[in-house]
Amino acid sequence: MAAEEFDLFVIGAGSGGVRAARMAAQRGARVAVADEAPLGGTCVNLGCIPKKLYSFAAHYAESFEESHGFGWSGTAPVLDWAALKSNRAREISRLNDIYAKLLADAGVQILRGRARVLGPNEVDVGGTTYRARRILVAAGGRPVVPDVPGAELAITSNDIFDLPQFPRHLVVVGGGYIACEFASIFRGLGAQVTQLYRGEQLLRGFDDDVRHFLAAEMGKKGVVLRTHADVARIDAEARRLRVTLLDGSSVVADQVLYATGRVPNTARMGLDDIGVALAANGAVIVDEHYRTSVASVYALGDVIDRLHLTPVALAEAMTLVDHLFGSAQRRMDYELIPTAVFTHPSVGTVGLSEQAARERFGAVRIFRSEFKALRHTLSGNSERTLMKLVVDAASDRVVGLHMVGDDAGETVQGFAVAMKAGATKAQFDATIGIHPTAAEEFVTMREPVVA
Ligand SMILES: Cc1cc2nc3c(=O)[nH]c(=O)nc-3n(C[C@H](O)[C@H](O)[C@H](O)COP(=O)(O)OP(=O)(O)OC[C@H]3O[C@@H](n4cnc5c(N)ncnc54)[C@H](O)[C@@H]3O)c2cc1C
């Protein structure tokens, strides 16, 4: 039986889906959004937000150690894992409620349950069929564990926030940003951490200087990184887990976190049955207006597998809504998207790595500075900061900006505006620094290390 008719039916109330639903409704469209999980999607429930909260938690132990250099004394703090989990859960549920209110206030109908596409204009949720002029698939992605023997013993990022027991020893498998973040966070919270990565160095695709520098800094904090480490199998052994590598060596841990990849959430959604073209990994294939091979069906966010970042899903959603229900003026620009990796220390980056800039521009000038941040002159922490600028020699434009250090994301966000505006190295040089900060280094580096 067909129920209501909508102008837009959104599958997935995550970053992209909520933004698209709200904005379309605010422009007068009749909108429904369906989700089978708590509102807010990966970012709110299992990604950015809980991860950053745990990253804050992890910093306290180190800050306590550092405080001695500033005259503080006292007994070492002890982590109450149960308290951290329940405080996080309370905050996330507050955010879930805010999302529900934002959607309801905009006039969006919220449907709870798994959605399945029945036709180009029909969606089933819990046995009811809804008709819509357009369907938007914003179903995100999910972590996958490769098919090694014992894979079922491993956990993913979906499980780690709510582990019943805090792991005294955690093995993290993977070298991408999620793997590195959890390695740092759990090390900071007090776990012994071994990170296994089968490649040569962490954070493939980032600037090589950043990758090597971060690996060294994480090592100083106690993360045991093993590169060229391929997992052969995982076995349960006396209430612990033994991870055996292809080289025959093994590590015993309480938990094994697999963070080696995510796949788009398109399985059993009916998309291929109605002729929506999918890539080999299940990603929905879309054109520049996020339209799929079926004219009434659109997709955006992680499910199209471009850049897995919340602000990207939000921007794609605003571009699509403007195209469908607004002035159609807005264009999505994938150039110079800044990102951070919330490791300890953190990474902030915008633009091209040195290698990518050389490939694109040929001649580049490199400015690089490595130093001990002022705080650590008294803190006793041996952490160092790296800052790097990549400049196109022909135009003098700053085409890459990279930082490893405290609050790198906060620092890099502002510089991303300058770079988006086409700032040159001469304009960086003409900018007065804020003293004493680490960020001032970006406007005071004068001598290139590579000219
Ligand atoms: C551990 C981790 C840390 C991250 N950290 C950051 C970060 O620091 N910064 C950042 O920018 N990004 C981060 N991300 C990435 C970010 O979370 C995603 O890019 C973002 O959530 C994508 O939004 P989306 O709308 O495409 O999908 P999602 O937010 O994943 O939402 C998809 C929604 O669709 C629902 N759904 C799926 N299928 C169906 C169905 N058939 N029926 C009904 N509902 C369905 C799901 O339940 C989900 O709620 C992180 C991701 C992870 C996993």
Coordinates of C-alpha atoms and ligand atoms in Angstrom, one line a residue:
M1 CA 0.0 0.0 0.0
A2 CA 1.5 3.4 -1.0
A3 CA 1.7 5.8 1.9
E4 CA 2.7 9.4 1.6
E5 CA 4.2 11.2 -1.3
F6 CA 7.4 13.2 -0.9
D7 CA 9.5 15.5 -3.1
L8 CA 12.7 14.0 -1.6
F9 CA 13.1 10.8 0.2
V10 CA 16.5 10.6 2.0
I11 CA 18.0 7.2 3.0
G12 CA 20.4 7.8 5.8
A13 CA 20.3 10.4 8.5
G14 CA 24.0 10.9 8.8
S15 CA 26.1 14.1 8.0
G16 CA 25.0 14.3 4.3
G17 CA 21.4 13.0 4.7
V18 CA 20.4 15.3 7.6
R19 CA 21.9 18.4 5.9
A20 CA 20.2 17.6 2.6
A21 CA 16.8 16.8 4.3
R22 CA 16.8 20.0 6.4
M23 CA 17.8 22.3 3.7
A24 CA 15.4 20.9 1.1
A25 CA 12.5 21.1 3.7
Q26 CA 13.5 24.7 4.5
R27 CA 13.1 25.5 0.8
G28 CA 9.6 24.1 0.9
A29 CA 10.1 20.6 -0.3
R30 CA 8.1 17.7 1.3
V31 CA 10.9 15.6 2.7
A32 CA 11.3 12.3 4.6
V33 CA 14.5 10.8 6.0
A34 CA 14.9 7.1 7.0
D35 CA 17.5 5.7 9.3
E36 CA 17.9 2.3 11.0
A37 CA 20.4 3.6 13.5
P38 CA 20.6 6.6 15.9
L39 CA 20.3 10.0 14.1
G40 CA 23.5 11.7 13.1
G41 CA 25.2 8.8 11.3
T42 CA 28.8 7.7 11.6
C43 CA 30.3 11.1 12.6
V44 CA 28.0 11.7 15.6
N45 CA 27.7 8.1 16.8
L46 CA 30.8 6.2 15.8
G47 CA 33.2 8.6 14.3
C48 CA 34.4 12.2 14.6
I49 CA 32.7 13.2 17.8
P50 CA 33.2 10.2 20.1
K51 CA 36.7 9.8 18.7
K52 CA 37.6 13.5 19.5
L53 CA 36.1 13.2 23.0
Y54 CA 38.3 10.1 23.6
S55 CA 41.3 12.0 22.2
F56 CA 40.6 14.8 24.7
A57 CA 40.4 12.2 27.5
A58 CA 43.7 10.7 26.3
H59 CA 45.5 14.0 26.6
Y60 CA 44.9 14.3 30.3
A61 CA 47.4 11.7 31.4
E62 CA 50.2 13.4 29.4
S63 CA 49.1 16.8 30.6
F64 CA 49.3 15.6 34.2
E65 CA 52.9 14.4 33.6
E66 CA 53.8 17.7 32.0
S67 CA 52.3 19.7 34.8
H68 CA 55.2 18.8 37.1
G69 CA 57.5 21.0 35.1
F70 CA 55.1 23.9 35.8
G71 CA 55.2 23.3 39.5
W72 CA 52.2 21.0 40.0
S73 CA 52.4 17.9 42.1
G74 CA 50.0 15.2 43.2
T75 CA 49.3 11.5 42.7
A76 CA 48.9 10.1 39.2
P77 CA 45.3 10.1 37.9
V78 CA 43.5 6.9 37.2
L79 CA 41.2 6.4 34.2
D80 CA 37.6 5.4 35.0
W81 CA 36.8 3.8 31.6
A82 CA 33.1 3.2 32.6
A83 CA 32.7 6.9 33.5
L84 CA 34.3 8.0 30.2
K85 CA 32.0 5.6 28.2
S86 CA 28.8 6.8 30.0
N87 CA 29.7 10.5 29.7
R88 CA 30.3 10.0 26.0
A89 CA 27.0 8.1 25.6
R90 CA 25.1 10.9 27.4
E91 CA 26.6 13.5 25.1
I92 CA 25.9 11.5 22.0
S93 CA 22.3 11.0 23.0
R94 CA 22.0 14.7 23.5
L95 CA 23.3 15.2 20.0
N96 CA 20.8 12.6 18.7
D97 CA 18.0 14.6 20.2
I98 CA 19.3 17.8 18.7
Y99 CA 19.3 16.2 15.3
A100 CA 15.7 15.0 15.8
K101 CA 14.6 18.5 16.8
L102 CA 16.4 20.1 13.9
L103 CA 14.7 17.8 11.4
A104 CA 11.3 18.1 13.0
D105 CA 11.5 21.9 13.2
A106 CA 12.3 22.0 9.5
G107 CA 9.2 19.9 8.8
V108 CA 11.1 16.7 7.8
Q109 CA 9.3 13.4 8.5
I110 CA 11.6 11.0 10.3
L111 CA 11.1 7.3 9.7
R112 CA 12.9 4.7 11.8
G113 CA 13.9 1.5 10.1
R114 CA 15.9 0.1 7.3
A115 CA 15.0 1.5 3.9
R116 CA 15.0 -0.5 0.7
V117 CA 14.5 1.0 -2.8
L118 CA 11.6 -0.7 -4.7
G119 CA 11.6 1.4 -7.8
P120 CA 12.9 4.8 -9.2
N121 CA 10.2 6.5 -7.1
E122 CA 9.5 4.0 -4.3
V123 CA 11.1 3.2 -1.0
D124 CA 10.1 0.6 1.6
V125 CA 10.6 1.2 5.3
G126 CA 9.3 -1.5 7.6
G127 CA 6.7 -2.8 5.2
T128 CA 5.3 0.6 4.2
T129 CA 5.9 1.9 0.7
Y130 CA 6.7 5.6 0.3
R131 CA 6.5 7.4 -3.0
A132 CA 8.9 10.2 -3.9
R133 CA 9.8 12.4 -6.9
R134 CA 13.5 11.9 -6.0
I135 CA 15.4 9.5 -3.8
L136 CA 18.7 10.5 -2.2
V137 CA 21.0 7.7 -1.0
A138 CA 23.2 9.0 1.8
A139 CA 23.8 5.7 3.4
G140 CA 27.5 6.1 4.3
G141 CA 29.8 3.2 4.8
R142 CA 30.9 0.6 7.3
P143 CA 34.2 -0.9 8.4
V144 CA 35.2 -4.3 7.0
V145 CA 37.6 -6.9 8.3
P146 CA 39.6 -8.8 5.7
D147 CA 39.0 -12.5 5.5
V148 CA 42.0 -13.8 7.6
P149 CA 41.5 -16.8 9.8
G150 CA 40.1 -15.6 13.2
A151 CA 38.8 -12.3 11.7
E152 CA 35.6 -12.7 13.8
L153 CA 37.7 -12.2 16.9
A154 CA 38.8 -8.7 15.8
I155 CA 36.8 -5.6 16.5
T156 CA 36.3 -2.5 14.3
S157 CA 36.0 1.2 15.1
N158 CA 32.2 0.5 15.6
D159 CA 33.0 -1.6 18.7
I160 CA 35.9 0.2 20.3
F161 CA 34.0 3.0 22.0
D162 CA 32.0 0.6 24.2
L163 CA 34.4 -2.1 25.0
P164 CA 33.3 -3.7 28.3
Q165 CA 36.9 -3.8 29.6
F166 CA 39.6 -1.3 28.9
P167 CA 42.2 -3.2 26.9
R168 CA 45.6 -3.3 28.6
H169 CA 47.2 -4.3 25.3
L170 CA 45.6 -3.3 22.0
V171 CA 46.8 -4.3 18.6
V172 CA 45.7 -1.9 15.9
V173 CA 45.9 -3.2 12.3
G174 CA 46.1 -0.5 9.6
G175 CA 48.0 2.6 8.7
G176 CA 45.3 5.0 7.7
Y177 CA 44.1 7.9 9.7
I178 CA 41.5 6.0 11.7
A179 CA 44.1 3.3 12.7
C180 CA 46.7 6.0 13.7
E181 CA 44.1 7.9 15.7
F182 CA 43.0 4.9 17.7
A183 CA 46.6 3.8 18.3
S184 CA 47.4 7.3 19.7
I185 CA 44.2 7.6 21.7
F186 CA 44.4 4.2 23.4
R187 CA 48.1 4.7 24.1
G188 CA 47.2 8.0 25.7
L189 CA 44.5 6.4 27.8
G190 CA 47.1 4.0 29.2
A191 CA 47.0 0.9 26.9
Q192 CA 50.1 -0.8 25.5
V193 CA 49.6 -0.4 21.8
T194 CA 51.1 -2.3 18.9
Q195 CA 50.2 -0.9 15.4
L196 CA 50.7 -3.3 12.6
Y197 CA 50.8 -2.0 9.0
R198 CA 51.7 -4.0 6.0
G199 CA 52.9 -1.0 4.0
E200 CA 56.1 1.0 4.3
Q201 CA 54.9 4.0 6.3
L202 CA 51.8 5.3 8.0
L203 CA 49.3 7.7 6.3
R204 CA 49.8 6.8 2.7
G205 CA 49.0 9.8 0.5
F206 CA 50.1 12.4 3.0
D207 CA 53.4 14.3 2.6
D208 CA 56.4 12.0 3.3
D209 CA 57.9 14.3 5.8
V210 CA 54.7 14.3 7.8
R211 CA 54.4 10.5 7.6
H212 CA 58.0 9.9 8.9
F213 CA 57.8 12.6 11.5
L214 CA 54.4 11.4 12.9
A215 CA 55.6 7.8 13.1
A216 CA 58.7 8.9 15.1
E217 CA 56.6 11.1 17.4
M218 CA 54.0 8.3 18.0
G219 CA 56.9 6.0 18.7
K220 CA 58.3 8.4 21.3
K221 CA 54.9 8.2 23.1
G222 CA 55.1 4.4 23.2
V223 CA 53.1 3.2 20.2
V224 CA 55.1 0.2 18.9
L225 CA 54.8 0.5 15.1
R226 CA 55.6 -2.5 13.0
T227 CA 55.6 -1.8 9.2
H228 CA 55.7 -4.5 6.5
A229 CA 53.6 -6.5 9.0
D230 CA 51.0 -8.7 7.4
V231 CA 48.5 -10.5 9.6
A232 CA 48.3 -14.3 8.9
R233 CA 45.8 -15.3 11.5
I234 CA 44.2 -14.4 14.9
D235 CA 43.7 -17.1 17.6
A236 CA 42.0 -17.0 21.0
E237 CA 44.4 -18.0 23.7
A238 CA 43.7 -18.1 27.4
R239 CA 41.2 -15.1 27.2
R240 CA 43.6 -13.1 25.1
L241 CA 44.3 -13.0 21.3
R242 CA 47.4 -14.0 19.5
V243 CA 48.0 -12.2 16.2
T244 CA 50.4 -14.2 14.0
L245 CA 52.1 -12.4 11.2
L246 CA 53.2 -13.9 7.8
D247 CA 56.8 -13.8 9.0
G248 CA 55.9 -16.2 11.8
S249 CA 56.3 -13.7 14.6
S250 CA 53.3 -13.0 16.9
V251 CA 51.8 -10.4 19.3
V252 CA 49.4 -11.2 22.2
A253 CA 46.8 -8.6 23.1
D254 CA 43.5 -8.2 24.8
Q255 CA 41.8 -6.7 21.7
V256 CA 42.6 -6.5 18.0
L257 CA 41.2 -3.5 16.2
Y258 CA 41.0 -3.8 12.5
A259 CA 41.0 -0.4 10.8
T260 CA 42.1 -1.3 7.3
G261 CA 39.1 -0.1 5.2
R262 CA 35.5 0.8 4.8
V263 CA 32.9 -0.1 2.2
P264 CA 29.9 1.8 1.0
N265 CA 26.6 0.8 2.6
T266 CA 24.8 -0.4 -0.6
A267 CA 24.3 -4.1 0.0
R268 CA 20.7 -5.3 0.0
M269 CA 19.3 -1.9 -0.6
G270 CA 17.7 -2.7 -3.9
L271 CA 19.8 -0.2 -5.8
D272 CA 21.2 -2.6 -8.4
D273 CA 17.7 -4.2 -8.9
I274 CA 16.4 -0.8 -10.2
G275 CA 19.4 -0.2 -12.4
V276 CA 21.5 2.1 -10.2
A277 CA 25.1 1.6 -11.4
L278 CA 27.6 0.7 -8.7
A279 CA 31.4 0.5 -8.7
A280 CA 33.1 -2.8 -8.0
N281 CA 33.4 -1.9 -4.2
G282 CA 29.6 -1.1 -4.1
A283 CA 30.0 2.8 -4.3
V284 CA 27.2 4.5 -6.1
I285 CA 28.4 6.1 -9.3
V286 CA 27.2 9.7 -9.8
D287 CA 27.7 12.5 -12.2
E288 CA 28.7 16.1 -11.2
H289 CA 25.2 16.8 -9.9
Y290 CA 25.2 13.6 -7.7
R291 CA 22.7 12.0 -10.1
T292 CA 23.0 8.2 -10.5
S293 CA 22.3 6.2 -13.6
V294 CA 18.6 6.3 -12.6
A295 CA 17.4 9.9 -13.2
S296 CA 15.3 10.2 -10.0
V297 CA 18.0 8.7 -7.7
Y298 CA 20.9 10.7 -6.3
A299 CA 23.7 9.8 -3.9
L300 CA 26.4 11.7 -1.9
G301 CA 28.7 11.4 1.1
D302 CA 30.7 8.3 1.9
V303 CA 28.5 6.1 -0.2
I304 CA 29.9 7.6 -3.4
D305 CA 33.4 7.0 -2.0
R306 CA 35.2 10.2 -2.8
L307 CA 36.5 11.9 0.3
H308 CA 35.3 10.3 3.6
L309 CA 34.9 13.5 5.6
T310 CA 31.9 15.1 7.3
P311 CA 32.4 18.6 5.9
V312 CA 32.6 17.1 2.4
A313 CA 29.3 15.2 2.8
L314 CA 27.7 18.5 4.1
A315 CA 29.0 20.5 1.2
E316 CA 27.9 17.9 -1.3
A317 CA 24.4 18.0 0.3
M318 CA 24.2 21.8 0.1
T319 CA 25.3 21.7 -3.5
L320 CA 22.7 19.1 -4.4
V321 CA 19.9 20.9 -2.6
D322 CA 20.8 24.1 -4.3
H323 CA 20.7 22.3 -7.6
L324 CA 17.3 20.6 -7.0
F325 CA 15.4 23.2 -5.0
G326 CA 17.4 26.5 -5.2
S327 CA 19.2 28.7 -7.6
A328 CA 21.6 26.0 -9.0
Q329 CA 24.5 28.3 -8.5
R330 CA 26.5 26.3 -6.1
R331 CA 29.5 24.2 -7.3
M332 CA 31.3 21.6 -5.2
D333 CA 35.1 22.2 -5.3
Y334 CA 37.2 19.2 -4.2
E335 CA 40.5 21.2 -4.4
L336 CA 42.3 22.4 -1.2
I337 CA 40.1 20.5 1.3
P338 CA 41.9 20.7 4.6
T339 CA 41.9 17.7 7.0
A340 CA 43.3 16.8 10.4
V341 CA 44.4 13.5 11.9
F342 CA 43.7 13.5 15.6
T343 CA 46.8 11.5 16.5
H344 CA 49.1 12.6 19.4
P345 CA 50.6 14.9 18.2
S346 CA 48.0 15.8 15.6
V347 CA 48.4 16.4 11.9
G348 CA 46.8 19.2 9.9
T349 CA 47.2 19.5 6.2
V350 CA 45.8 21.3 3.2
G351 CA 46.8 21.1 -0.5
L352 CA 49.5 19.0 -2.1
S353 CA 52.2 16.9 -0.6
E354 CA 55.7 17.8 -1.8
Q355 CA 55.7 14.7 -4.1
A356 CA 52.3 15.6 -5.6
A357 CA 53.3 19.2 -6.1
R358 CA 56.4 18.2 -8.0
E359 CA 54.4 16.0 -10.3
R360 CA 51.9 18.8 -11.0
F361 CA 54.1 21.9 -11.1
G362 CA 57.7 20.6 -11.7
A363 CA 59.7 23.2 -9.8
V364 CA 58.7 23.7 -6.2
R365 CA 60.3 25.5 -3.2
I366 CA 60.1 23.8 0.2
F367 CA 60.1 25.6 3.5
R368 CA 60.4 23.4 6.6
S369 CA 60.7 24.1 10.2
E370 CA 61.1 21.6 13.1
F371 CA 61.2 22.8 16.7
K372 CA 60.2 22.2 20.3
A373 CA 57.0 24.1 21.2
L374 CA 57.4 26.7 23.9
R375 CA 55.2 24.6 26.3
H376 CA 57.6 21.7 26.1
T377 CA 60.6 23.8 27.3
L378 CA 59.2 23.3 30.8
S379 CA 56.9 20.3 30.3
G380 CA 59.7 17.7 30.0
N381 CA 57.9 16.3 27.0
S382 CA 60.3 15.6 24.1
E383 CA 57.5 16.1 21.5
R384 CA 58.6 18.2 18.5
T385 CA 56.5 20.2 15.9
L386 CA 56.9 20.1 12.2
M387 CA 55.7 22.7 9.8
K388 CA 56.1 22.6 6.0
L389 CA 55.2 24.8 3.1
V390 CA 55.2 23.7 -0.5
V391 CA 55.4 26.6 -3.0
D392 CA 54.9 26.5 -6.7
A393 CA 58.1 28.2 -7.9
A394 CA 56.6 29.6 -11.1
S395 CA 53.6 31.4 -9.5
D396 CA 54.8 31.7 -5.9
R397 CA 51.5 30.3 -4.7
V398 CA 51.5 28.2 -1.6
V399 CA 50.1 24.9 -2.8
G400 CA 50.7 22.7 0.2
L401 CA 50.8 23.4 4.0
H402 CA 51.4 20.7 6.5
M403 CA 51.8 20.5 10.3
V404 CA 52.4 17.9 12.9
G405 CA 52.0 19.3 16.4
D406 CA 49.5 20.4 19.0
D407 CA 46.1 21.6 17.6
A408 CA 47.3 21.2 14.0
G409 CA 43.7 21.1 12.8
E410 CA 42.9 24.4 14.5
T411 CA 46.0 26.1 13.0
V412 CA 45.6 24.7 9.5
Q413 CA 41.9 25.7 9.1
G414 CA 42.7 29.4 8.9
F415 CA 45.5 28.9 6.5
A416 CA 43.2 26.9 4.3
V417 CA 41.2 30.1 3.7
A418 CA 44.3 31.9 2.6
M419 CA 45.3 29.1 0.2
K420 CA 41.7 28.9 -1.2
A421 CA 42.1 32.6 -2.0
G422 CA 45.3 31.8 -3.8
A423 CA 47.8 33.2 -1.3
T424 CA 51.4 33.5 -2.4
K425 CA 54.5 32.9 -0.3
A426 CA 55.2 36.7 -0.6
Q427 CA 51.8 37.3 1.1
F428 CA 52.6 34.8 3.8
D429 CA 55.8 36.7 4.3
A430 CA 54.0 40.0 4.5
T431 CA 51.7 38.6 7.3
I432 CA 52.6 39.5 10.8
G433 CA 52.9 36.5 13.2
I434 CA 51.1 36.1 16.5
H435 CA 53.7 35.7 19.2
P436 CA 54.4 33.4 20.9
T437 CA 52.5 30.7 19.0
A438 CA 53.5 27.7 16.9
A439 CA 51.4 29.0 14.0
E440 CA 53.6 32.1 13.5
E441 CA 56.2 29.8 12.1
F442 CA 54.1 29.5 8.9
V443 CA 54.6 33.2 8.2
T444 CA 58.2 33.5 9.3
M445 CA 59.9 30.7 7.4
R446 CA 62.3 32.6 5.0
E447 CA 64.9 30.3 3.7
P448 CA 63.8 27.4 1.5
V449 CA 65.3 24.0 2.3
V450 CA 64.7 23.1 -1.3
A451 CA 64.8 26.1 -3.7
Ligands
LIG1 C1 36.2 6.3 13.4 C2 35.9 7.4 12.4 C3 36.4 8.6 12.6 C4 36.1 9.7 11.8 N1 36.6 10.9 12.0 C5 36.3 11.9 11.2 C6 36.8 13.2 11.5 O1 37.5 13.5 12.5 N2 36.5 14.2 10.6 C7 35.7 14.0 9.5 O2 35.5 15.0 8.8 N3 35.2 12.8 9.2 C8 35.5 11.8 10.1 N4 35.0 10.5 9.8 C9 34.2 10.3 8.5 C10 32.8 10.8 8.7 O3 32.2 10.2 9.8 C11 32.0 10.4 7.4 O4 32.7 11.0 6.3 C12 30.6 11.0 7.4 O5 29.9 10.5 8.5 C13 29.9 10.6 6.1 O6 28.6 11.1 6.2 P1 27.4 10.3 5.3 O7 26.2 11.2 5.4 O8 28.0 10.0 4.0 O9 27.2 8.9 6.0 P2 27.0 8.5 7.5 O10 27.3 9.6 8.5 O11 27.7 7.2 7.7 O12 25.4 8.2 7.6 C14 24.8 7.2 6.9 C15 23.6 6.8 7.6 O13 22.8 5.9 6.8 C16 22.2 4.9 7.5 N5 21.8 3.8 6.7 C17 22.6 3.1 5.9 N6 21.9 2.2 5.1 C18 20.6 2.4 5.5 C19 19.4 1.8 5.1 N7 19.3 0.9 4.1 N8 18.2 2.3 5.6 C20 18.2 3.3 6.6 N9 19.4 3.9 7.0 C21 20.5 3.5 6.5 C22 23.2 4.6 8.6 O14 22.6 4.0 9.7 C23 23.8 6.0 8.9 O15 23.2 6.6 10.0 C24 35.3 9.4 10.6 C25 34.8 8.2 10.4 C26 35.1 7.2 11.3 C27 34.5 5.8 11.0

